[in-house]
């Protein structure tokens, strides 16, 4: 049967652990503008582990004028402990508290820009590329300098493969954590079953290495 995803009915929650550097502000501006061109509804969360939400007021104004929703959450709101690592999984608990109102949860790193990404096209491909239906976890290819070290996510390497055999998407056993897109129900199940317990272990060790 023909696959016709109704993107305008989708609601996507973006959650980004970030600080408040000029480069991060620049990428957020690019991403808010990219979301303004998309067919689906979205909320972009800036989860600050350093910095103040006051520094993001210009991004908030841009979001209001471009139809994209934006929200800043500071480290006090998330009750972040004073640890030396970036407690992303601990911060994802805040995303977990909101995720039930969304169809998808997207967790890009703060240096991931969607400026040159057709977000509608990506979600269309996600919905229609596999006979079994949309994957619970997926990730777009990544282009950058230095290049993505994992070849399965390296845009230049996989583009050559896709052009050779007209491939739209690849099923893999590995998703790198730079920009994973998760089905919201799966994300909430995983956080409740495993994520919150692992976050506690990471906090106790002050590190997410090995977990």
PDB file of C-alpha atoms in Angstrom:
ATOM      1  CA  UNK A   1       0.000   0.000   0.000  1.00  0.00           C
ATOM      2  CA  UNK A   2       1.092   3.555  -0.592  1.00  0.00           C
ATOM      3  CA  UNK A   3       2.747   5.312   2.362  1.00  0.00           C
ATOM      4  CA  UNK A   4       1.290   8.785   2.971  1.00  0.00           C
ATOM      5  CA  UNK A   5       2.424  10.122   6.347  1.00  0.00           C
ATOM      6  CA  UNK A   6       0.422  13.124   7.530  1.00  0.00           C
ATOM      7  CA  UNK A   7       3.300  15.250   8.754  1.00  0.00           C
ATOM      8  CA  UNK A   8       1.046  18.153   9.677  1.00  0.00           C
ATOM      9  CA  UNK A   9      -0.412  15.965  12.442  1.00  0.00           C
ATOM     10  CA  UNK A  10       2.986  15.124  13.931  1.00  0.00           C
ATOM     11  CA  UNK A  11       4.234  16.835  17.078  1.00  0.00           C
ATOM     12  CA  UNK A  12       8.003  16.615  17.615  1.00  0.00           C
ATOM     13  CA  UNK A  13       9.894  17.468  20.801  1.00  0.00           C
ATOM     14  CA  UNK A  14      13.535  18.545  20.312  1.00  0.00           C
ATOM     15  CA  UNK A  15      15.721  18.452  23.417  1.00  0.00           C
ATOM     16  CA  UNK A  16      19.263  19.851  23.330  1.00  0.00           C
ATOM     17  CA  UNK A  17      21.744  19.916  26.202  1.00  0.00           C
ATOM     18  CA  UNK A  18      23.661  23.145  25.738  1.00  0.00           C
ATOM     19  CA  UNK A  19      25.518  26.042  27.332  1.00  0.00           C
ATOM     20  CA  UNK A  20      25.237  29.587  26.022  1.00  0.00           C
ATOM     21  CA  UNK A  21      28.086  30.281  23.600  1.00  0.00           C
ATOM     22  CA  UNK A  22      27.739  32.451  20.475  1.00  0.00           C
ATOM     23  CA  UNK A  23      28.218  29.365  18.281  1.00  0.00           C
ATOM     24  CA  UNK A  24      25.430  27.504  20.067  1.00  0.00           C
ATOM     25  CA  UNK A  25      23.168  30.548  19.673  1.00  0.00           C
ATOM     26  CA  UNK A  26      23.986  30.634  15.953  1.00  0.00           C
ATOM     27  CA  UNK A  27      23.094  26.963  15.484  1.00  0.00           C
ATOM     28  CA  UNK A  28      19.885  27.359  17.479  1.00  0.00           C
ATOM     29  CA  UNK A  29      18.861  30.256  15.228  1.00  0.00           C
ATOM     30  CA  UNK A  30      19.485  28.087  12.171  1.00  0.00           C
ATOM     31  CA  UNK A  31      17.442  25.264  13.637  1.00  0.00           C
ATOM     32  CA  UNK A  32      14.519  27.463  14.668  1.00  0.00           C
ATOM     33  CA  UNK A  33      14.385  28.824  11.118  1.00  0.00           C
ATOM     34  CA  UNK A  34      14.576  25.282   9.700  1.00  0.00           C
ATOM     35  CA  UNK A  35      11.639  24.255  11.882  1.00  0.00           C
ATOM     36  CA  UNK A  36       9.651  27.230  10.629  1.00  0.00           C
ATOM     37  CA  UNK A  37       9.761  25.651   7.150  1.00  0.00           C
ATOM     38  CA  UNK A  38       8.564  22.248   8.352  1.00  0.00           C
ATOM     39  CA  UNK A  39       5.018  20.908   8.083  1.00  0.00           C
ATOM     40  CA  UNK A  40       4.945  19.328  11.542  1.00  0.00           C
ATOM     41  CA  UNK A  41       4.484  20.998  14.930  1.00  0.00           C
ATOM     42  CA  UNK A  42       7.458  21.155  17.263  1.00  0.00           C
ATOM     43  CA  UNK A  43       8.888  22.445  20.510  1.00  0.00           C
ATOM     44  CA  UNK A  44      12.619  23.122  20.788  1.00  0.00           C
ATOM     45  CA  UNK A  45      14.003  22.822  24.321  1.00  0.00           C
ATOM     46  CA  UNK A  46      17.325  24.402  25.267  1.00  0.00           C
ATOM     47  CA  UNK A  47      18.390  22.469  28.372  1.00  0.00           C
ATOM     48  CA  UNK A  48      21.136  24.557  29.978  1.00  0.00           C
ATOM     49  CA  UNK A  49      23.817  22.878  32.044  1.00  0.00           C
ATOM     50  CA  UNK A  50      25.701  26.205  32.098  1.00  0.00           C
ATOM     51  CA  UNK A  51      24.445  29.719  31.374  1.00  0.00           C
ATOM     52  CA  UNK A  52      21.230  31.645  31.913  1.00  0.00           C
ATOM     53  CA  UNK A  53      17.942  31.611  30.070  1.00  0.00           C
ATOM     54  CA  UNK A  54      18.133  35.412  29.876  1.00  0.00           C
ATOM     55  CA  UNK A  55      20.902  34.922  27.313  1.00  0.00           C
ATOM     56  CA  UNK A  56      18.393  33.192  25.019  1.00  0.00           C
ATOM     57  CA  UNK A  57      15.787  35.948  24.828  1.00  0.00           C
ATOM     58  CA  UNK A  58      16.677  36.806  21.215  1.00  0.00           C
ATOM     59  CA  UNK A  59      16.195  33.167  20.197  1.00  0.00           C
ATOM     60  CA  UNK A  60      12.800  33.211  21.887  1.00  0.00           C
ATOM     61  CA  UNK A  61      11.786  36.331  19.958  1.00  0.00           C
ATOM     62  CA  UNK A  62      12.959  34.726  16.702  1.00  0.00           C
ATOM     63  CA  UNK A  63      10.912  31.622  17.465  1.00  0.00           C
ATOM     64  CA  UNK A  64       7.795  33.709  18.099  1.00  0.00           C
ATOM     65  CA  UNK A  65       8.157  35.435  14.733  1.00  0.00           C
ATOM     66  CA  UNK A  66       8.835  32.194  12.825  1.00  0.00           C
ATOM     67  CA  UNK A  67       6.016  29.988  14.199  1.00  0.00           C
ATOM     68  CA  UNK A  68       8.496  27.651  15.921  1.00  0.00           C
ATOM     69  CA  UNK A  69       8.028  27.035  19.637  1.00  0.00           C
ATOM     70  CA  UNK A  70      11.074  27.484  21.854  1.00  0.00           C
ATOM     71  CA  UNK A  71      11.611  26.984  25.572  1.00  0.00           C
ATOM     72  CA  UNK A  72      14.705  27.460  27.716  1.00  0.00           C
ATOM     73  CA  UNK A  73      15.172  25.400  30.891  1.00  0.00           C
ATOM     74  CA  UNK A  74      17.985  26.367  33.276  1.00  0.00           C
ATOM     75  CA  UNK A  75      20.052  24.046  35.451  1.00  0.00           C
ATOM     76  CA  UNK A  76      18.238  25.094  38.632  1.00  0.00           C
ATOM     77  CA  UNK A  77      14.873  24.045  37.185  1.00  0.00           C
ATOM     78  CA  UNK A  78      16.341  20.640  36.329  1.00  0.00           C
ATOM     79  CA  UNK A  79      18.098  20.464  39.733  1.00  0.00           C
ATOM     80  CA  UNK A  80      21.406  19.591  38.103  1.00  0.00           C
ATOM     81  CA  UNK A  81      24.157  18.546  40.511  1.00  0.00           C
ATOM     82  CA  UNK A  82      27.567  20.275  40.377  1.00  0.00           C
ATOM     83  CA  UNK A  83      29.359  17.510  38.509  1.00  0.00           C
ATOM     84  CA  UNK A  84      32.210  17.798  36.042  1.00  0.00           C
ATOM     85  CA  UNK A  85      30.524  15.988  33.163  1.00  0.00           C
ATOM     86  CA  UNK A  86      27.487  16.866  31.031  1.00  0.00           C
ATOM     87  CA  UNK A  87      24.596  14.926  32.636  1.00  0.00           C
ATOM     88  CA  UNK A  88      22.582  14.483  29.457  1.00  0.00           C
ATOM     89  CA  UNK A  89      20.669  11.430  30.598  1.00  0.00           C
ATOM     90  CA  UNK A  90      19.768  13.144  33.857  1.00  0.00           C
ATOM     91  CA  UNK A  91      18.555  16.139  31.820  1.00  0.00           C
ATOM     92  CA  UNK A  92      16.483  13.829  29.633  1.00  0.00           C
ATOM     93  CA  UNK A  93      14.260  13.247  32.635  1.00  0.00           C
ATOM     94  CA  UNK A  94      12.877  16.739  32.034  1.00  0.00           C
ATOM     95  CA  UNK A  95      12.151  15.743  28.426  1.00  0.00           C
ATOM     96  CA  UNK A  96      10.512  12.589  29.752  1.00  0.00           C
ATOM     97  CA  UNK A  97       8.097  14.730  31.784  1.00  0.00           C
ATOM     98  CA  UNK A  98       6.852  16.383  28.562  1.00  0.00           C
ATOM     99  CA  UNK A  99       7.170  13.559  26.035  1.00  0.00           C
ATOM    100  CA  UNK A 100       3.645  12.127  26.419  1.00  0.00           C
ATOM    101  CA  UNK A 101       2.279  15.116  24.476  1.00  0.00           C
ATOM    102  CA  UNK A 102       4.542  14.412  21.478  1.00  0.00           C
ATOM    103  CA  UNK A 103       4.803  11.746  18.784  1.00  0.00           C
ATOM    104  CA  UNK A 104       8.585  11.895  18.394  1.00  0.00           C
ATOM    105  CA  UNK A 105      11.541  12.941  20.552  1.00  0.00           C
ATOM    106  CA  UNK A 106      14.650  14.241  18.786  1.00  0.00           C
ATOM    107  CA  UNK A 107      17.878  14.637  20.807  1.00  0.00           C
ATOM    108  CA  UNK A 108      20.520  16.396  18.676  1.00  0.00           C
ATOM    109  CA  UNK A 109      23.801  17.606  20.127  1.00  0.00           C
ATOM    110  CA  UNK A 110      24.194  21.364  20.468  1.00  0.00           C
ATOM    111  CA  UNK A 111      26.546  21.501  17.446  1.00  0.00           C
ATOM    112  CA  UNK A 112      24.068  19.819  15.067  1.00  0.00           C
ATOM    113  CA  UNK A 113      22.566  22.223  12.530  1.00  0.00           C
ATOM    114  CA  UNK A 114      19.520  21.428  10.403  1.00  0.00           C
ATOM    115  CA  UNK A 115      20.140  24.463   8.191  1.00  0.00           C
ATOM    116  CA  UNK A 116      20.673  22.315   5.078  1.00  0.00           C
ATOM    117  CA  UNK A 117      18.278  19.531   6.092  1.00  0.00           C
ATOM    118  CA  UNK A 118      14.827  19.030   4.617  1.00  0.00           C
ATOM    119  CA  UNK A 119      13.124  17.939   7.829  1.00  0.00           C
ATOM    120  CA  UNK A 120       9.864  17.019   6.100  1.00  0.00           C
ATOM    121  CA  UNK A 121      11.745  14.798   3.662  1.00  0.00           C
ATOM    122  CA  UNK A 122      13.596  13.064   6.482  1.00  0.00           C
ATOM    123  CA  UNK A 123      10.404  12.297   8.411  1.00  0.00           C
ATOM    124  CA  UNK A 124       8.730  11.113   5.201  1.00  0.00           C
ATOM    125  CA  UNK A 125      11.649   8.746   4.545  1.00  0.00           C
ATOM    126  CA  UNK A 126      11.549   7.527   8.134  1.00  0.00           C
ATOM    127  CA  UNK A 127       7.842   6.735   7.809  1.00  0.00           C
ATOM    128  CA  UNK A 128       7.999   4.988   4.432  1.00  0.00           C
ATOM    129  CA  UNK A 129      11.434   3.436   3.900  1.00  0.00           C
ATOM    130  CA  UNK A 130      10.881   0.145   5.735  1.00  0.00           C
ATOM    131  CA  UNK A 131       8.219  -2.518   5.179  1.00  0.00           C
ATOM    132  CA  UNK A 132       7.865  -3.032   8.943  1.00  0.00           C
ATOM    133  CA  UNK A 133       7.015   0.636   9.468  1.00  0.00           C
ATOM    134  CA  UNK A 134       8.898   3.564  11.022  1.00  0.00           C
ATOM    135  CA  UNK A 135      11.894   2.591  13.180  1.00  0.00           C
ATOM    136  CA  UNK A 136      11.772   3.216  16.921  1.00  0.00           C
ATOM    137  CA  UNK A 137      15.169   4.930  16.690  1.00  0.00           C
ATOM    138  CA  UNK A 138      16.714   6.599  13.654  1.00  0.00           C
ATOM    139  CA  UNK A 139      19.313   9.209  12.804  1.00  0.00           C
ATOM    140  CA  UNK A 140      20.092  11.407   9.808  1.00  0.00           C
ATOM    141  CA  UNK A 141      23.497  11.296   8.162  1.00  0.00           C
ATOM    142  CA  UNK A 142      25.990  13.799   9.532  1.00  0.00           C
ATOM    143  CA  UNK A 143      28.258  16.062   7.509  1.00  0.00           C
ATOM    144  CA  UNK A 144      30.981  18.064   9.188  1.00  0.00           C
ATOM    145  CA  UNK A 145      34.614  18.962   9.704  1.00  0.00           C
ATOM    146  CA  UNK A 146      36.231  16.845  10.957  1.00  0.00           C
ATOM    147  CA  UNK A 147      34.072  14.228   9.243  1.00  0.00           C
ATOM    148  CA  UNK A 148      31.834  11.891  11.212  1.00  0.00           C
ATOM    149  CA  UNK A 149      34.090   9.002  12.303  1.00  0.00           C
ATOM    150  CA  UNK A 150      31.366   6.339  12.257  1.00  0.00           C
ATOM    151  CA  UNK A 151      30.995   5.514   8.564  1.00  0.00           C
ATOM    152  CA  UNK A 152      27.326   4.526   8.841  1.00  0.00           C
ATOM    153  CA  UNK A 153      26.497   8.102   9.871  1.00  0.00           C
ATOM    154  CA  UNK A 154      29.041   9.813   7.598  1.00  0.00           C
ATOM    155  CA  UNK A 155      27.106  11.644   4.885  1.00  0.00           C
ATOM    156  CA  UNK A 156      29.848  11.568   2.249  1.00  0.00           C
ATOM    157  CA  UNK A 157      30.521   7.840   2.610  1.00  0.00           C
ATOM    158  CA  UNK A 158      26.886   6.720   2.714  1.00  0.00           C
ATOM    159  CA  UNK A 159      25.803   9.115  -0.063  1.00  0.00           C
ATOM    160  CA  UNK A 160      28.091   7.213  -2.435  1.00  0.00           C
ATOM    161  CA  UNK A 161      26.471   3.920  -1.419  1.00  0.00           C
ATOM    162  CA  UNK A 162      22.938   5.290  -1.744  1.00  0.00           C
ATOM    163  CA  UNK A 163      23.589   6.785  -5.183  1.00  0.00           C
ATOM    164  CA  UNK A 164      25.034   3.487  -6.349  1.00  0.00           C
ATOM    165  CA  UNK A 165      21.975   1.371  -5.503  1.00  0.00           C
ATOM    166  CA  UNK A 166      19.167   3.948  -5.065  1.00  0.00           C
ATOM    167  CA  UNK A 167      18.939   3.360  -1.306  1.00  0.00           C
ATOM    168  CA  UNK A 168      16.769   5.758   0.717  1.00  0.00           C
ATOM    169  CA  UNK A 169      17.553   4.425   4.197  1.00  0.00           C
ATOM    170  CA  UNK A 170      19.706   1.757   5.836  1.00  0.00           C
ATOM    171  CA  UNK A 171      18.779  -0.573   8.674  1.00  0.00           C
ATOM    172  CA  UNK A 172      21.649  -0.821  11.169  1.00  0.00           C
ATOM    173  CA  UNK A 173      22.418  -2.245  14.591  1.00  0.00           C
ATOM    174  CA  UNK A 174      24.013   1.014  15.725  1.00  0.00           C
ATOM    175  CA  UNK A 175      22.823   4.595  16.203  1.00  0.00           C
ATOM    176  CA  UNK A 176      25.339   7.223  17.299  1.00  0.00           C
ATOM    177  CA  UNK A 177      24.103   9.672  19.952  1.00  0.00           C
ATOM    178  CA  UNK A 178      24.722  12.900  18.027  1.00  0.00           C
ATOM    179  CA  UNK A 179      21.191  13.238  16.657  1.00  0.00           C
ATOM    180  CA  UNK A 180      18.916  10.285  17.520  1.00  0.00           C
ATOM    181  CA  UNK A 181      15.203  10.515  16.724  1.00  0.00           C
ATOM    182  CA  UNK A 182      13.012   8.290  18.898  1.00  0.00           C
ATOM    183  CA  UNK A 183       9.400   7.238  18.892  1.00  0.00           C
ATOM    184  CA  UNK A 184       7.955   8.991  21.944  1.00  0.00           C
ATOM    185  CA  UNK A 185       6.327   5.867  23.384  1.00  0.00           C
ATOM    186  CA  UNK A 186       9.623   3.983  23.109  1.00  0.00           C
ATOM    187  CA  UNK A 187      11.546   6.883  24.657  1.00  0.00           C
ATOM    188  CA  UNK A 188       9.158   7.022  27.621  1.00  0.00           C
ATOM    189  CA  UNK A 189       9.291   3.251  28.081  1.00  0.00           C
ATOM    190  CA  UNK A 190      13.092   3.199  27.948  1.00  0.00           C
ATOM    191  CA  UNK A 191      13.474   6.110  30.364  1.00  0.00           C
ATOM    192  CA  UNK A 192      11.061   4.545  32.860  1.00  0.00           C
ATOM    193  CA  UNK A 193      12.583   1.070  32.545  1.00  0.00           C
ATOM    194  CA  UNK A 194      16.296   1.898  32.294  1.00  0.00           C
ATOM    195  CA  UNK A 195      17.173   5.558  31.712  1.00  0.00           C
ATOM    196  CA  UNK A 196      16.371   7.025  35.099  1.00  0.00           C
ATOM    197  CA  UNK A 197      18.250   4.262  36.942  1.00  0.00           C
ATOM    198  CA  UNK A 198      21.281   4.664  34.685  1.00  0.00           C
ATOM    199  CA  UNK A 199      21.168   8.438  35.239  1.00  0.00           C
ATOM    200  CA  UNK A 200      21.500   7.853  38.992  1.00  0.00           C
ATOM    201  CA  UNK A 201      24.533   5.599  38.448  1.00  0.00           C
ATOM    202  CA  UNK A 202      26.117   8.239  36.235  1.00  0.00           C
ATOM    203  CA  UNK A 203      25.547  10.899  38.880  1.00  0.00           C
ATOM    204  CA  UNK A 204      27.100   8.736  41.578  1.00  0.00           C
ATOM    205  CA  UNK A 205      30.193   8.236  39.412  1.00  0.00           C
ATOM    206  CA  UNK A 206      30.273  11.761  38.021  1.00  0.00           C
ATOM    207  CA  UNK A 207      30.649  10.330  34.519  1.00  0.00           C
ATOM    208  CA  UNK A 208      28.682   8.766  31.680  1.00  0.00           C
ATOM    209  CA  UNK A 209      31.673   6.719  30.497  1.00  0.00           C
ATOM    210  CA  UNK A 210      30.971   3.008  30.524  1.00  0.00           C
ATOM    211  CA  UNK A 211      27.221   3.483  31.028  1.00  0.00           C
TER     212      UNK A 211
END
